[in-house]
XYZ file of N, CA and C in Angstrom:
708
model
N 0.851 -1.197 0.000
C 0.000 0.000 0.000
C 0.885 1.244 0.000
N 0.520 2.228 -0.813
C 1.285 3.469 -0.841
C 1.189 4.176 0.503
N 2.322 4.811 0.911
C 2.310 5.598 2.150
C 1.388 6.807 2.009
N 1.196 7.270 0.770
C 0.337 8.436 0.541
C -1.100 7.946 0.370
N -1.782 7.793 1.466
C -3.138 7.258 1.450
C -4.079 8.214 0.729
N -4.901 7.644 -0.148
C -5.838 8.468 -0.896
C -7.139 8.703 -0.129
N -7.516 7.764 0.699
C -8.758 7.880 1.449
C -8.565 8.878 2.595
N -9.290 9.997 2.602
C -9.120 11.000 3.657
C -9.348 10.436 5.061
N -10.280 9.488 5.178
C -10.550 8.920 6.500
C -9.368 8.090 6.991
N -8.772 7.316 6.078
C -7.596 6.535 6.468
C -6.429 7.452 6.817
N -6.285 8.520 6.064
C -5.212 9.479 6.338
C -5.423 10.116 7.705
N -6.667 10.459 8.016
C -6.972 11.051 9.320
C -6.697 10.068 10.449
N -7.036 8.799 10.224
C -6.786 7.778 11.245
C -5.288 7.609 11.494
N -4.513 7.661 10.409
C -3.066 7.537 10.572
C -2.496 8.747 11.299
N -2.979 9.932 10.968
C -2.511 11.140 11.656
C -2.850 11.072 13.145
N -4.045 10.575 13.456
C -4.432 10.445 14.859
C -3.505 9.465 15.577
N -3.154 8.355 14.913
C -2.271 7.379 15.537
C -0.898 7.991 15.810
N -0.393 8.765 14.867
C 0.894 9.430 15.057
C 0.837 10.377 16.251
N -0.237 11.164 16.341
C -0.381 12.101 17.451
C -0.504 11.366 18.782
N -1.254 10.271 18.792
C -1.406 9.482 20.022
C -0.053 8.962 20.503
N 0.718 8.416 19.561
C 2.032 7.874 19.913
C 2.957 8.986 20.388
N 2.970 10.103 19.665
C 3.831 11.219 20.059
C 3.468 11.726 21.450
N 2.176 11.815 21.737
C 1.736 12.275 23.058
C 2.211 11.323 24.158
N 2.074 10.016 23.910
C 2.518 9.028 24.899
C 4.015 9.149 25.162
N 4.793 9.288 24.093
C 6.242 9.382 24.244
C 6.659 10.674 24.934
N 5.999 11.757 24.595
C 6.315 13.034 25.241
C 6.012 12.980 26.728
N 4.922 12.340 27.084
C 4.571 12.230 28.498
C 5.582 11.361 29.244
N 6.077 10.319 28.577
C 7.041 9.410 29.205
C 8.440 10.010 29.306
N 8.888 10.679 28.234
C 10.302 11.041 28.133
C 10.585 12.539 28.063
N 9.569 13.362 27.781
C 9.808 14.795 27.661
C 10.203 15.200 26.252
N 9.983 16.449 25.946
C 10.166 16.975 24.595
C 11.574 16.758 24.061
N 12.582 17.021 24.866
C 13.946 17.046 24.359
C 14.501 15.659 24.038
N 13.864 14.608 24.543
C 14.394 13.257 24.343
C 13.666 12.457 23.266
N 12.561 12.987 22.750
C 11.766 12.241 21.775
C 12.095 12.726 20.368
N 12.326 11.777 19.461
C 12.643 12.103 18.075
C 11.544 11.595 17.145
N 11.594 12.051 15.909
C 10.671 11.550 14.896
C 10.875 10.049 14.694
N 12.129 9.598 14.762
C 12.396 8.161 14.633
C 11.676 7.371 15.719
N 11.677 7.908 16.945
C 10.987 7.233 18.048
C 9.491 7.111 17.756
N 8.911 8.204 17.281
C 7.475 8.222 16.998
C 7.144 7.231 15.883
N 7.930 7.259 14.825
C 7.674 6.362 13.692
C 7.786 4.901 14.113
N 8.840 4.580 14.894
C 9.037 3.193 15.320
C 7.876 2.721 16.180
N 7.434 3.556 17.133
C 6.341 3.166 18.012
C 5.024 3.045 17.237
N 4.844 3.876 16.219
C 3.607 3.840 15.423
C 3.636 2.737 14.366
N 4.801 2.127 14.146
C 4.898 1.055 13.165
C 4.846 1.536 11.734
N 5.392 2.739 11.491
C 5.405 3.310 10.144
C 6.808 3.823 9.848
N 7.042 4.202 8.615
C 8.324 4.776 8.253
C 8.439 6.222 8.699
N 9.677 6.644 8.931
C 9.912 8.039 9.326
C 9.363 9.010 8.283
N 9.526 8.646 7.002
C 9.028 9.516 5.945
C 7.523 9.685 5.977
N 6.831 8.678 6.500
C 5.376 8.764 6.580
C 4.948 9.844 7.566
N 5.673 9.972 8.657
C 5.372 11.048 9.610
C 5.492 12.394 8.914
N 6.539 12.518 8.063
C 6.769 13.789 7.383
C 5.712 14.082 6.313
N 4.931 13.091 5.931
C 3.814 13.364 5.036
C 2.735 14.198 5.727
N 2.706 14.115 7.043
C 1.706 14.864 7.823
C 2.289 16.149 8.413
N 3.490 16.059 8.980
C 4.127 17.220 9.612
C 5.574 17.278 9.160
N 5.982 18.437 8.672
C 7.271 18.561 7.992
C 8.456 18.634 8.947
N 8.220 19.012 10.190
C 9.308 19.135 11.154
C 8.881 18.550 12.491
N 9.865 18.280 13.318
C 9.614 17.810 14.680
C 8.788 18.823 15.461
N 9.109 20.106 15.292
C 8.371 21.151 16.012
C 6.916 21.199 15.576
N 6.663 21.004 14.275
C 5.275 21.009 13.809
C 4.497 19.837 14.395
N 5.119 18.673 14.450
C 4.437 17.506 15.023
C 4.119 17.728 16.488
N 5.108 18.134 17.262
C 4.870 18.300 18.688
C 3.991 19.518 18.969
N 4.047 20.515 18.074
C 3.104 21.626 18.182
C 1.680 21.167 17.960
N 1.503 20.213 17.033
C 0.169 19.659 16.792
C -0.312 18.877 18.004
N 0.593 18.151 18.661
C 0.222 17.450 19.894
C -0.272 18.454 20.935
N 0.458 19.541 21.101
C 0.059 20.570 22.069
C -1.268 21.199 21.682
N -1.423 21.509 20.395
C -2.677 22.112 19.931
C -3.854 21.189 20.202
N -3.660 19.882 19.969
C -4.737 18.930 20.234
C -5.075 18.884 21.718
N -4.061 18.961 22.573
C -4.314 18.960 24.015
C -5.102 20.204 24.431
N -4.709 21.347 23.905
C -5.434 22.592 24.218
C -6.870 22.488 23.716
N -7.043 21.971 22.502
C -8.388 21.825 21.946
C -9.263 20.909 22.782
N -8.681 19.824 23.290
C -9.449 18.906 24.136
C -9.869 19.576 25.432
N -8.970 20.387 26.008
C -9.314 21.107 27.231
C -10.439 22.109 26.974
N -10.360 22.807 25.854
C -11.405 23.775 25.517
C -12.719 23.068 25.223
N -12.662 21.917 24.557
C -13.884 21.142 24.325
C -14.546 20.761 25.653
N -13.734 20.436 26.647
C -14.281 20.102 27.967
C -14.998 21.306 28.563
N -14.414 22.487 28.410
C -15.064 23.707 28.916
C -16.358 23.967 28.152
N -16.360 23.741 26.856
C -17.578 23.934 26.063
C -18.684 23.001 26.535
N -18.323 21.788 26.920
C -19.328 20.862 27.438
C -19.876 21.358 28.773
N -19.011 21.910 29.606
C -19.462 22.484 30.878
C -20.440 23.621 30.614
N -20.142 24.461 29.624
C -21.040 25.559 29.268
C -22.392 25.039 28.787
N -22.361 23.961 28.016
C -23.609 23.385 27.522
C -24.441 22.809 28.665
N -23.771 22.234 29.657
C -24.471 21.614 30.789
C -24.977 22.643 31.786
N -24.245 23.758 31.929
C -24.590 24.757 32.937
C -24.206 26.144 32.431
N -25.163 26.931 31.924
C -24.863 28.266 31.401
C -24.195 29.188 32.420
N -24.362 28.919 33.722
C -23.692 29.740 34.738
C -22.171 29.696 34.570
N -21.685 28.662 33.901
C -20.233 28.519 33.717
C -19.648 29.599 32.818
N -20.489 30.403 32.166
C -19.952 31.490 31.353
C -19.438 32.635 32.218
N -19.848 32.707 33.480
C -19.342 33.748 34.383
C -17.864 33.510 34.629
N -17.110 34.586 34.788
C -15.655 34.491 34.770
C -15.115 33.535 35.828
N -15.642 33.572 37.043
C -15.088 32.701 38.084
C -15.398 31.237 37.821
N -16.579 30.970 37.233
C -16.932 29.586 36.916
C -16.139 29.100 35.697
N -15.945 29.993 34.744
C -15.146 29.668 33.564
C -13.710 29.359 33.977
N -13.144 30.193 34.837
C -11.770 29.982 35.299
C -11.636 28.636 35.992
N -12.610 28.307 36.821
C -12.567 27.021 37.521
C -12.603 25.855 36.539
N -13.508 25.927 35.560
C -13.652 24.838 34.594
C -12.393 24.686 33.739
N -11.831 25.791 33.308
C -10.649 25.728 32.446
C -9.424 25.252 33.235
N -9.310 25.698 34.474
C -8.229 25.237 35.339
C -8.261 23.717 35.482
N -9.437 23.172 35.756
C -9.559 21.719 35.915
C -9.282 20.991 34.604
N -9.721 21.585 33.481
C -9.495 20.952 32.180
C -8.007 20.872 31.855
N -7.255 21.888 32.233
C -5.814 21.881 31.983
C -5.089 20.986 32.988
N -5.407 21.159 34.256
C -4.688 20.438 35.305
C -4.900 18.935 35.240
N -6.008 18.499 34.648
C -6.288 17.064 34.547
C -5.587 16.423 33.355
N -4.847 17.233 32.597
C -4.106 16.733 31.431
C -2.612 16.936 31.687
N -1.941 15.916 32.200
C -0.531 16.082 32.587
C 0.358 16.586 31.464
N 0.119 16.111 30.241
C 0.958 16.559 29.134
C 0.757 18.040 28.865
N -0.489 18.485 28.842
C -0.772 19.902 28.608
C -0.209 20.752 29.734
N -0.423 20.346 30.966
C 0.105 21.105 32.095
C 1.625 21.179 32.022
N 2.248 20.061 31.673
C 3.699 20.049 31.544
C 4.191 20.991 30.466
N 3.498 21.008 29.327
C 3.849 21.936 28.256
C 3.767 23.380 28.754
N 2.677 23.716 29.433
C 2.446 25.096 29.842
C 3.407 25.550 30.931
N 3.936 24.599 31.698
C 4.846 24.953 32.780
C 6.306 24.918 32.361
N 6.568 24.518 31.110
C 7.952 24.439 30.656
C 8.462 25.821 30.256
N 9.667 25.879 29.705
C 10.261 27.186 29.413
C 9.523 27.876 28.273
N 9.377 29.221 28.376
C 8.621 29.979 27.370
C 9.200 29.859 25.968
N 10.517 29.703 25.855
C 11.133 29.600 24.535
C 10.627 28.360 23.791
N 10.562 27.241 24.501
C 10.058 26.011 23.892
C 8.593 26.171 23.520
N 7.790 26.715 24.428
C 6.364 26.875 24.158
C 6.154 27.764 22.945
N 6.976 28.809 22.834
C 6.878 29.702 21.690
C 7.198 29.014 20.375
N 8.167 28.096 20.400
C 8.528 27.351 19.190
C 7.391 26.450 18.734
N 6.658 25.911 19.693
C 5.607 24.952 19.355
C 4.282 25.619 19.009
N 4.079 26.826 19.454
C 2.808 27.517 19.184
C 3.072 28.860 18.505
N 4.126 28.930 17.732
C 4.636 30.205 17.262
C 3.920 30.850 16.100
N 2.831 30.290 15.615
C 2.114 30.898 14.502
C 1.532 32.249 14.908
N 1.876 33.321 14.197
C 1.283 34.630 14.510
C -0.241 34.616 14.402
N -0.758 33.868 13.432
C -2.210 33.790 13.267
C -2.855 33.145 14.493
N -2.219 32.085 14.999
C -2.757 31.399 16.166
C -2.751 32.324 17.374
N -1.651 33.031 17.576
C -1.552 33.955 18.702
C -2.643 35.019 18.613
N -2.828 35.565 17.419
C -3.852 36.601 17.230
C -5.246 36.049 17.504
N -5.513 34.819 17.052
C -6.819 34.206 17.298
C -7.115 34.108 18.785
N -6.140 33.648 19.545
C -6.374 33.433 20.968
C -6.510 34.753 21.721
N -5.738 35.746 21.323
C -5.867 37.062 21.952
C -7.256 37.641 21.672
N -7.707 37.533 20.423
C -9.033 38.052 20.066
C -10.135 37.290 20.787
N -9.970 35.981 20.904
C -10.977 35.183 21.601
C -11.078 35.596 23.066
N -9.934 35.736 23.741
C -9.943 36.105 25.149
C -10.556 37.487 25.346
N -10.188 38.409 24.475
C -10.741 39.762 24.596
C -12.234 39.764 24.285
N -12.625 39.005 23.263
C -14.041 38.928 22.913
C -14.873 38.370 24.052
N -14.322 37.381 24.744
C -15.032 36.806 25.893
C -15.226 37.848 26.987
N -14.168 38.577 27.317
C -14.285 39.595 28.359
C -15.225 40.720 27.937
N -15.207 41.067 26.664
C -16.126 42.113 26.186
C -17.577 41.666 26.317
N -17.851 40.397 26.041
C -19.207 39.875 26.224
C -19.631 39.979 27.686
N -18.731 39.609 28.591
C -19.058 39.709 30.015
C -19.313 41.165 30.412
N -18.474 42.064 29.897
C -18.638 43.481 30.227
C -19.965 44.025 29.699
N -20.351 43.614 28.494
C -21.622 44.058 27.918
C -22.812 43.626 28.762
N -22.673 42.509 29.446
C -23.746 42.006 30.306
C -23.610 42.503 31.744
N -22.659 43.402 31.978
C -22.490 43.973 33.309
C -21.931 43.009 34.338
N -21.203 41.988 33.883
C -20.729 40.951 34.795
C -19.311 41.186 35.309
N -18.681 42.286 34.875
C -17.327 42.614 35.325
C -17.331 43.932 36.076
N -16.387 44.076 36.981
C -16.251 45.365 37.668
C -15.979 46.451 36.630
N -16.476 47.656 36.895
C -16.425 48.698 35.868
C -15.351 49.747 36.110
N -14.473 49.528 37.086
C -13.412 50.501 37.338
C -12.103 50.129 36.645
N -12.116 49.038 35.888
C -10.979 48.634 35.071
C -11.473 48.441 33.642
N -10.637 48.841 32.661
C -11.046 48.550 31.288
C -10.737 47.082 30.980
N -11.215 46.637 29.824
C -11.095 45.220 29.496
C -9.640 44.771 29.436
N -8.762 45.610 28.904
C -7.352 45.221 28.799
C -6.705 45.101 30.174
N -6.994 46.049 31.052
C -6.439 45.976 32.405
C -6.942 44.740 33.137
N -8.236 44.524 33.055
C -8.807 43.379 33.747
C -8.286 42.069 33.148
N -8.161 42.034 31.826
C -7.660 40.831 31.177
C -6.249 40.501 31.608
N -5.412 41.513 31.734
C -4.034 41.284 32.173
C -4.003 40.734 33.591
N -4.764 41.363 34.479
C -4.774 40.922 35.868
C -5.368 39.517 36.014
N -6.417 39.248 35.263
C -7.022 37.913 35.313
C -6.053 36.855 34.809
N -5.398 37.138 33.670
C -4.467 36.162 33.106
C -3.319 35.878 34.069
N -2.824 36.922 34.720
C -1.744 36.725 35.687
C -2.207 35.865 36.859
N -3.428 36.083 37.306
C -3.985 35.282 38.395
C -4.142 33.829 37.987
N -4.732 33.615 36.817
C -4.972 32.248 36.325
C -3.653 31.502 36.140
N -2.694 32.149 35.500
C -1.412 31.494 35.251
C -0.667 31.234 36.555
N -0.836 32.120 37.531
C -0.205 31.889 38.824
C -0.730 30.630 39.494
N -2.032 30.424 39.439
C -2.612 29.203 40.003
C -2.119 27.970 39.241
N -2.028 28.084 37.909
C -1.538 26.949 37.124
C -0.095 26.615 37.487
N 0.740 27.622 37.630
C 2.147 27.364 37.950
C 2.280 26.730 39.333
N 1.442 27.141 40.245
C 1.469 26.539 41.581
C 1.017 25.091 41.545
N 0.322 24.702 40.471
C -0.186 23.342 40.348
C 0.928 22.356 39.981
N 2.027 22.858 39.446
C 3.128 21.984 39.070
C 3.661 21.216 40.273
N 3.560 19.896 40.223
C 4.021 19.067 41.332
C 3.023 18.912 42.465
N 1.885 19.598 42.389
C 0.887 19.480 43.454
C 0.149 18.153 43.318
N -0.287 17.578 44.435
C -1.002 16.291 44.357
C -2.378 16.464 43.723
N -2.834 15.402 43.056
C -4.166 15.450 42.460
C -5.227 15.625 43.541
N -4.998 15.001 44.676
C -5.901 15.168 45.810
C -5.900 16.637 46.228
N -7.052 17.237 46.265
C -7.158 18.647 46.613
C -7.285 19.571 45.424
N -7.245 19.019 44.210
C -7.324 19.871 43.017
C -8.663 20.599 42.936
N -9.744 19.912 43.271
C -11.061 20.553 43.225
C -11.109 21.736 44.191
N -10.510 21.573 45.359
C -10.495 22.665 46.334
C -9.656 23.837 45.829
N -8.554 23.531 45.149
C -7.728 24.608 44.599
C -8.461 25.320 43.462
N -9.243 24.559 42.695
C -10.067 25.179 41.651
C -11.123 26.090 42.267
N -11.693 25.655 43.387
C -12.653 26.503 44.092
C -11.991 27.786 44.584
N -10.758 27.649 45.082
C -10.034 28.824 45.564
C -9.772 29.806 44.429
N -9.398 29.279 43.268
C -9.218 30.144 42.098
C -10.522 30.843 41.754
N -11.613 30.092 41.699
C -12.897 30.686 41.360
C -13.288 31.780 42.333
N -13.092 31.534 43.618
C -13.427 32.546 44.618
C -12.566 33.795 44.492
N -11.295 33.600 44.187
C -10.390 34.735 44.003
C -10.815 35.589 42.817
N -11.147 34.930 41.702
C -11.577 35.646 40.499
C -12.896 36.373 40.760
N -13.815 35.709 41.440
C -15.108 36.333 41.742
C -14.923 37.623 42.523
N -14.128 37.565 43.584
C -13.954 38.740 44.442
C -13.135 39.835 43.766
N -12.200 39.457 42.909
C -11.288 40.446 42.338
C -11.824 41.125 41.087
N -12.637 40.424 40.302
C -12.920 40.926 38.954
C -14.393 41.057 38.580
N -15.296 40.521 39.373
C -16.683 40.491 38.933
C -17.563 41.502 39.661
N -18.685 41.818 39.023
C -19.688 42.691 39.613
C -20.705 41.848 40.381
N -21.696 42.513 40.923
C -22.756 41.798 41.627
C -24.005 41.644 40.775
N -23.862 41.826 39.474
C -25.012 41.716 38.568
C -25.588 40.306 38.613
N -26.912 40.232 38.437
C -27.600 38.943 38.438
C -28.468 38.842 37.190
N -27.869 38.499 36.047
C -28.647 38.422 34.803
C -29.656 37.281 34.843
N -30.641 37.370 33.985
C -31.670 36.338 33.920
C -31.085 35.032 33.382
N -31.806 33.956 33.621
C -31.376 32.661 33.097
C -31.292 32.683 31.567
N -32.249 33.363 30.939
C -32.246 33.440 29.478
C -31.013 34.182 28.971
N -30.661 35.280 29.653
C -29.480 36.047 29.247
C -28.217 35.214 29.408
N -28.139 34.439 30.478
C -26.968 33.585 30.693
C -26.884 32.474 29.649
N -28.035 31.929 29.266
C -28.019 30.893 28.230
C -27.496 31.467 26.915
N -27.962 32.663 26.557
C -27.494 33.302 25.327
C -25.994 33.595 25.407
N -25.568 34.060 26.577
C -24.158 34.377 26.761
C -23.303 33.115 26.674
N -23.758 32.046 27.310
C -23.014 30.785 27.270
C -22.893 30.271 25.836
N -23.955 30.407 25.061
C -23.924 29.986 23.658
C -22.910 30.802 22.865
N -22.882 32.109 23.120
C -21.936 32.982 22.412
C -20.495 32.657 22.799
N -20.254 32.395 24.083
C -18.906 32.051 24.539
C -18.464 30.721 23.934
N -19.342 29.736 23.923
C -19.012 28.437 23.332
C -18.675 28.581 21.854
N -19.381 29.467 21.162
C -19.096 29.691 19.737
C -17.722 30.315 19.545
N -17.363 31.262 20.404
C -16.023 31.862 20.342
C -14.951 30.793 20.497
N -15.126 29.942 21.499
C -14.160 28.886 21.764
C -14.087 27.899 20.593
N -15.254 27.538 20.066
C -15.295 26.581 18.976
C -14.597 27.095 17.728
N -14.770 28.369 17.417
C -14.130 28.943 16.237
C -12.608 28.875 16.357
N -12.090 29.181 17.538
C -10.643 29.154 17.749
C -10.104 27.734 17.651
N -10.774 26.798 18.280
C -10.320 25.404 18.256
C -10.340 24.853 16.830
N -11.403 25.121 16.090
C -11.489 24.623 14.716
C -10.357 25.183 13.860
N -10.088 26.482 14.002
C -9.012 27.104 13.217
C -7.652 26.551 13.619
N -7.435 26.353 14.909
C -6.158 25.787 15.378
C -5.937 24.392 14.822
N -6.974 23.556 14.881
C -6.839 22.179 14.402
C -6.568 22.137 12.904
N -7.249 22.986 12.163
C -7.026 23.019 10.722
C -5.596 23.444 10.410
N -5.130 24.485 11.067
C -3.781 24.989 10.813
C -2.717 23.957 11.175
N -2.952 23.201 12.247
C -1.956 22.234 12.722
C -2.085 20.872 12.041
N -3.057 20.703 11.151
C -3.226 19.434 10.456
C -3.746 18.330 11.333
N -4.618 18.679 12.273
C -5.161 17.699 13.208
C -6.514 17.206 12.709
N -6.713 15.901 12.649
C -7.997 15.380 12.188
C -9.153 15.831 13.082
N -10.316 15.974 12.486
C -11.518 16.314 13.226
C -11.798 15.214 14.243
N -11.858 15.550 15.559
C -12.091 14.517 16.576
C -13.439 13.833 16.462
N -14.372 14.445 15.719
C -15.675 13.819 15.542
C -15.616 12.642 14.573
N -14.482 12.563 13.844
C -14.322 11.477 12.874
C -14.928 11.778 11.522
N -15.307 13.057 11.314
C -15.927 13.431 10.040
C -14.932 13.913 9.013
N -13.649 13.659 9.233
C -12.648 14.077 8.250
C -11.710 15.086 8.810
């Protein structure tokens, strides 16, 4: 059989297998010790076959990271679908914290050196997408009166991001036992520091949750397409 599979579904399945193997190896050995040869050998394919999907080691491992981020965001989107209250900043922070912290590979990536992270997620388009998504989310909250009004969106976004990242960094090496309590502590901190006392209607929260989920979905879809990651739904 030719290495260049003509069937898009078979090609997607092979790409998924490569990503699965790369993720397992990265979790076991770390970024600096895993090579394309290692991934190909574990996947039972030729090294050149890996390069049919990703042209460099950085692109492959960047795709692994992108898939991990997408899975975490998908988890948050499910939380939003189950409970529209999760669109509020403190509930969103709690859900996203748990989604990241429960993924050792993703947490490890985020806690590693910034230079490496930049190499793996270095697309200017990707960076712009995520900045716009984060700002768009905060603007939606502000429009609904859910944020304190003595800080502009950029100021509040900076302070919130610093708070969130601080909790994530403290999670490095922390035991899994107690993670829910630490997520609660993050949520309480965000609530007291950044939110208003507004109480929107259930209908308004449902609309807001739908809009936030759409923002997240657009970013994840664009990231996956750019990184050459198969659709997790299996539709190609």
